[in-house]
Rosetta silent file (secondary structure, phi, psi, omega in degrees, C-alpha in Angstrom):
SEQUENCE: MTHDMARGKRIREAISRGKFRKVHALAAELDVSVAAVSRWQNGGHTSLESVCALADLLDVSLDWLLLGRGTMDWHRNSAISATELQIILALRNRSAATRSNLVGLVESIPPEHPVTPSAIP
SCORE:     score description
SCORE:     0.000 S_00000001
   1 L     0.000  148.181  176.643 -121.875   30.090   85.344 S_00000001
   2 L   -88.508  167.140  174.178 -119.093   32.259   85.936 S_00000001
   3 L   -45.197  134.629  178.513 -119.004   35.646   88.043 S_00000001
   4 L  -162.395   95.841 -173.515 -121.100   38.131   86.176 S_00000001
   5 H   -58.902  -40.968  175.846 -121.980   41.463   87.988 S_00000001
   6 H   -58.966  -46.347  169.244 -124.441   42.432   85.242 S_00000001
   7 H   -66.281  -36.697  165.532 -126.345   39.299   85.626 S_00000001
   8 H   -53.909  -54.869  171.149 -126.419   39.757   89.444 S_00000001
   9 H   -40.352  -57.359 -178.222 -127.970   43.082   88.691 S_00000001
  10 H   -60.139  -36.248  176.104 -130.567   41.745   86.542 S_00000001
  11 H   -68.737  -46.634  172.137 -131.478   39.167   89.127 S_00000001
  12 H   -53.649  -45.425 -178.390 -131.753   41.743   91.832 S_00000001
  13 H   -66.008  -44.455  178.881 -133.947   43.848   89.476 S_00000001
  14 H   -69.352  -35.948  177.091 -136.220   40.762   88.593 S_00000001
  15 H   -67.344  -45.658 -171.379 -136.616   39.872   92.453 S_00000001
  16 H   -69.826  -20.772  173.354 -137.427   43.323   93.333 S_00000001
  17 L   -93.507    0.946  176.553 -140.412   43.495   90.701 S_00000001
  18 L   -82.644  178.122 -173.040 -141.531   39.982   91.466 S_00000001
  19 L   -90.654    4.825  172.215 -144.005   38.968   93.885 S_00000001
  20 L   -96.073  116.546 -172.505 -141.505   37.846   96.431 S_00000001
  21 L   -93.425   -8.832 -172.236 -140.635   40.530   98.937 S_00000001
  22 L  -119.954  120.525  170.860 -138.434   38.293  101.197 S_00000001
  23 H   -57.461  -35.461  178.031 -135.335   36.411   99.881 S_00000001
  24 H   -52.459  -45.641 -174.989 -136.335   33.574  102.367 S_00000001
  25 H   -74.422  -45.647  177.347 -139.675   32.935  100.523 S_00000001
  26 H   -43.569  -57.895  178.451 -137.874   33.082   97.260 S_00000001
  27 H   -60.067  -38.713  176.759 -135.344   30.679   98.303 S_00000001
  28 H   -60.549  -38.179 -179.437 -137.833   28.370   99.903 S_00000001
  29 H   -60.201  -57.429  179.801 -139.909   28.515   96.728 S_00000001
  30 H   -83.845    2.367  176.612 -136.847   27.406   94.629 S_00000001
  31 L    57.929   53.240  176.703 -135.635   24.842   97.289 S_00000001
  32 L  -130.117  174.160  174.063 -132.201   26.725   97.590 S_00000001
  33 L   -94.322  161.203 -175.121 -130.611   28.378  100.492 S_00000001
  34 H   -66.209  -20.923 -175.487 -130.814   32.088  101.135 S_00000001
  35 H   -80.152  -26.506  176.245 -126.986   32.233  100.621 S_00000001
  36 H   -63.700  -49.709 -174.233 -127.422   30.815   97.179 S_00000001
  37 H   -68.346  -42.677 -178.515 -129.994   33.458   96.111 S_00000001
  38 H   -64.313  -34.564  173.101 -127.692   36.089   97.752 S_00000001
  39 H   -64.872  -44.113 -166.976 -124.682   34.781   95.734 S_00000001
  40 H   -66.202  -51.840 -173.286 -126.737   34.854   92.425 S_00000001
  41 L   -61.978   -9.426  175.455 -127.736   38.673   93.242 S_00000001
  42 L   -99.616    0.801  174.400 -123.997   39.354   93.715 S_00000001
  43 L    83.893   17.259  174.145 -123.195   37.924   90.137 S_00000001
  44 L   -80.018  177.301 -170.338 -121.880   34.631   91.595 S_00000001
  45 L   -59.773  146.311  163.975 -122.293   31.256   90.243 S_00000001
  46 L  -140.671  153.537  177.483 -125.552   29.613   89.449 S_00000001
  47 L   -79.353  145.942  175.841 -126.612   26.380   87.752 S_00000001
  48 H   -62.602  -39.764  169.307 -128.508   26.574   84.527 S_00000001
  49 H   -59.766  -44.825 -174.027 -131.360   24.665   86.281 S_00000001
  50 H   -77.085  -38.250  173.173 -131.586   27.276   89.094 S_00000001
  51 H   -71.703  -36.385  164.987 -131.596   30.361   86.730 S_00000001
  52 H   -54.308  -40.819  174.608 -134.241   28.590   84.662 S_00000001
  53 H   -61.393  -50.553 -171.665 -136.350   27.959   87.827 S_00000001
  54 H   -55.377  -61.347  179.944 -135.604   31.529   88.784 S_00000001
  55 H   -51.875  -35.333 -175.682 -136.890   33.029   85.330 S_00000001
  56 H   -83.181  -40.208  176.482 -139.918   30.991   85.430 S_00000001
  57 H   -75.091  -37.355  174.255 -141.048   31.656   89.016 S_00000001
  58 L   -81.029   -0.685 -176.678 -140.260   35.354   88.449 S_00000001
  59 L    57.611   46.426  176.146 -141.971   35.494   85.006 S_00000001
  60 L  -128.721  147.412 -178.040 -139.054   36.919   83.283 S_00000001
  61 L   -40.963  103.366  173.414 -137.422   36.603   79.980 S_00000001
  62 H   -51.529  -39.878 -172.586 -134.512   33.721   80.427 S_00000001
  63 H   -62.789  -36.754 -171.772 -132.586   35.421   77.572 S_00000001
  64 H   -84.517  -30.753  176.279 -132.694   38.647   79.410 S_00000001
  65 H   -81.000  -19.886 -170.783 -131.921   37.283   82.859 S_00000001
  66 H   -95.158  -51.235 -166.333 -129.011   35.062   81.825 S_00000001
  67 H  -111.117  -16.793 -165.575 -127.748   37.158   78.892 S_00000001
  68 L    81.060    0.439 -178.989 -129.039   40.540   79.059 S_00000001
  69 L   -82.000  137.425  175.780 -130.719   40.157   75.772 S_00000001
  70 L    71.719 -144.872 -177.788 -134.149   41.844   74.939 S_00000001
  71 L  -107.203  165.900  161.882 -136.456   42.895   77.868 S_00000001
  72 L   -53.555  -39.603  177.154 -137.454   41.582   80.956 S_00000001
  73 L   -93.555   -5.949 -173.673 -140.893   40.739   79.523 S_00000001
  74 H   -32.615  -44.920 -168.884 -139.545   39.794   76.052 S_00000001
  75 H   -72.243   -3.161  169.450 -140.938   36.291   76.499 S_00000001
  76 H  -104.459   16.920  175.395 -144.497   37.608   76.586 S_00000001
  77 L  -159.528   51.655  176.743 -144.545   39.285   73.316 S_00000001
  78 L   -91.147    0.546 -176.581 -142.226   37.218   71.305 S_00000001
  79 L   -78.976  129.944 -178.425 -144.330   36.503   68.341 S_00000001
  80 L  -103.279  136.864 -178.163 -143.089   37.950   65.123 S_00000001
  81 L   -76.793  174.362  170.327 -145.342   38.964   62.292 S_00000001
  82 H   -67.438  -46.017  170.826 -144.663   38.106   58.739 S_00000001
  83 H   -49.253  -46.691  173.952 -143.852   41.792   57.920 S_00000001
  84 H   -58.028  -46.067 -172.669 -141.389   41.943   60.876 S_00000001
  85 H   -63.740  -32.597 -176.330 -139.710   38.767   59.660 S_00000001
  86 H   -69.790  -35.907  171.953 -139.483   40.190   56.129 S_00000001
  87 H   -57.754  -59.962  169.749 -137.768   43.304   57.588 S_00000001
  88 H   -35.049  -64.263  175.583 -135.471   41.328   59.721 S_00000001
  89 H   -52.420  -39.089  176.570 -134.424   39.218   56.826 S_00000001
  90 H   -76.504  -27.022 -179.874 -133.797   42.216   54.398 S_00000001
  91 H   -76.212  -38.092  178.824 -131.573   44.023   57.083 S_00000001
  92 L   -36.424  -34.686 -175.859 -129.410   41.129   57.439 S_00000001
  93 L   -85.258   -5.377 -178.574 -127.808   41.879   54.086 S_00000001
  94 L   -98.944  159.545  178.822 -126.934   45.548   55.240 S_00000001
  95 L   -63.743  153.556  171.778 -124.152   46.986   56.890 S_00000001
  96 H   -40.475  -47.395 -173.331 -124.158   47.832   60.696 S_00000001
  97 H   -66.452  -42.514  175.218 -124.181   51.516   59.822 S_00000001
  98 H   -68.670  -36.570  170.324 -127.042   51.134   57.651 S_00000001
  99 H   -63.736  -38.111 -177.017 -129.143   49.021   60.110 S_00000001
 100 H   -58.742  -46.847 -178.058 -128.110   51.394   62.870 S_00000001
 101 H   -68.452  -34.257 -170.363 -129.638   54.472   60.597 S_00000001
 102 H   -75.273  -40.936 -177.807 -132.734   52.485   59.751 S_00000001
 103 H   -71.915  -26.252  172.212 -133.516   51.726   63.277 S_00000001
 104 H   -51.650  -51.173 -176.234 -132.742   55.430   64.208 S_00000001
 105 H   -66.957  -42.715 -160.927 -135.435   56.592   61.415 S_00000001
 106 H   -83.583  -34.673  165.743 -138.084   54.130   62.469 S_00000001
 107 H   -52.904  -40.594 -176.903 -137.655   55.173   66.232 S_00000001
 108 H   -71.906  -14.032 -178.498 -137.928   58.795   65.289 S_00000001
 109 L   -89.225  126.111 -179.516 -141.427   58.247   63.621 S_00000001
 110 L   -75.399  133.347  179.189 -144.003   58.588   66.208 S_00000001
 111 L   -51.073  118.445  176.597 -146.429   55.845   66.615 S_00000001
 112 L   -46.999  -40.511  174.957 -149.916   56.092   65.151 S_00000001
 113 L  -153.188  157.546  175.790 -151.364   54.289   68.001 S_00000001
 114 L   -62.770  139.987 -176.935 -150.160   52.296   70.910 S_00000001
 115 L   -94.528  135.949  177.204 -148.952   48.884   69.908 S_00000001
 116 L  -122.183  145.576 -174.285 -150.464   45.969   71.678 S_00000001
 117 H   -51.184  -36.022 -169.273 -149.275   42.308   71.206 S_00000001
 118 H   -76.948  -23.375 -177.717 -152.763   41.656   69.748 S_00000001
 119 H   -75.412  -16.960 -173.097 -152.483   44.713   67.252 S_00000001
 120 L   -73.024  134.908 -178.486 -149.386   43.293   65.642 S_00000001
 121 L   -81.442    0.000    0.000 -150.226   41.830   62.262 S_00000001
């Protein structure tokens, strides 16, 4: 993978929130050098195999870690209900401006109660 400072920032964030407080321990667990982990944190080259292992070890979303899509914990709550899928499919035929307006409208409505993964229909 090419040099990507944003990816390096996400890697640093994931490591700082993870269970590894020392880069040496993380590198040992991944069976890579400390220099490799440092290179990743600075946006340098990493293999797909290494970034997959890192995402798994740190329990973060691979899409988020690699591409910046979604959230760090997206993989934990990725189930989509039938209603959510219906809304997504309906929005695909709308313009970007309409989708943006609808997202803004939905976000402006206060939740009736906190949403938990088990509460999603």
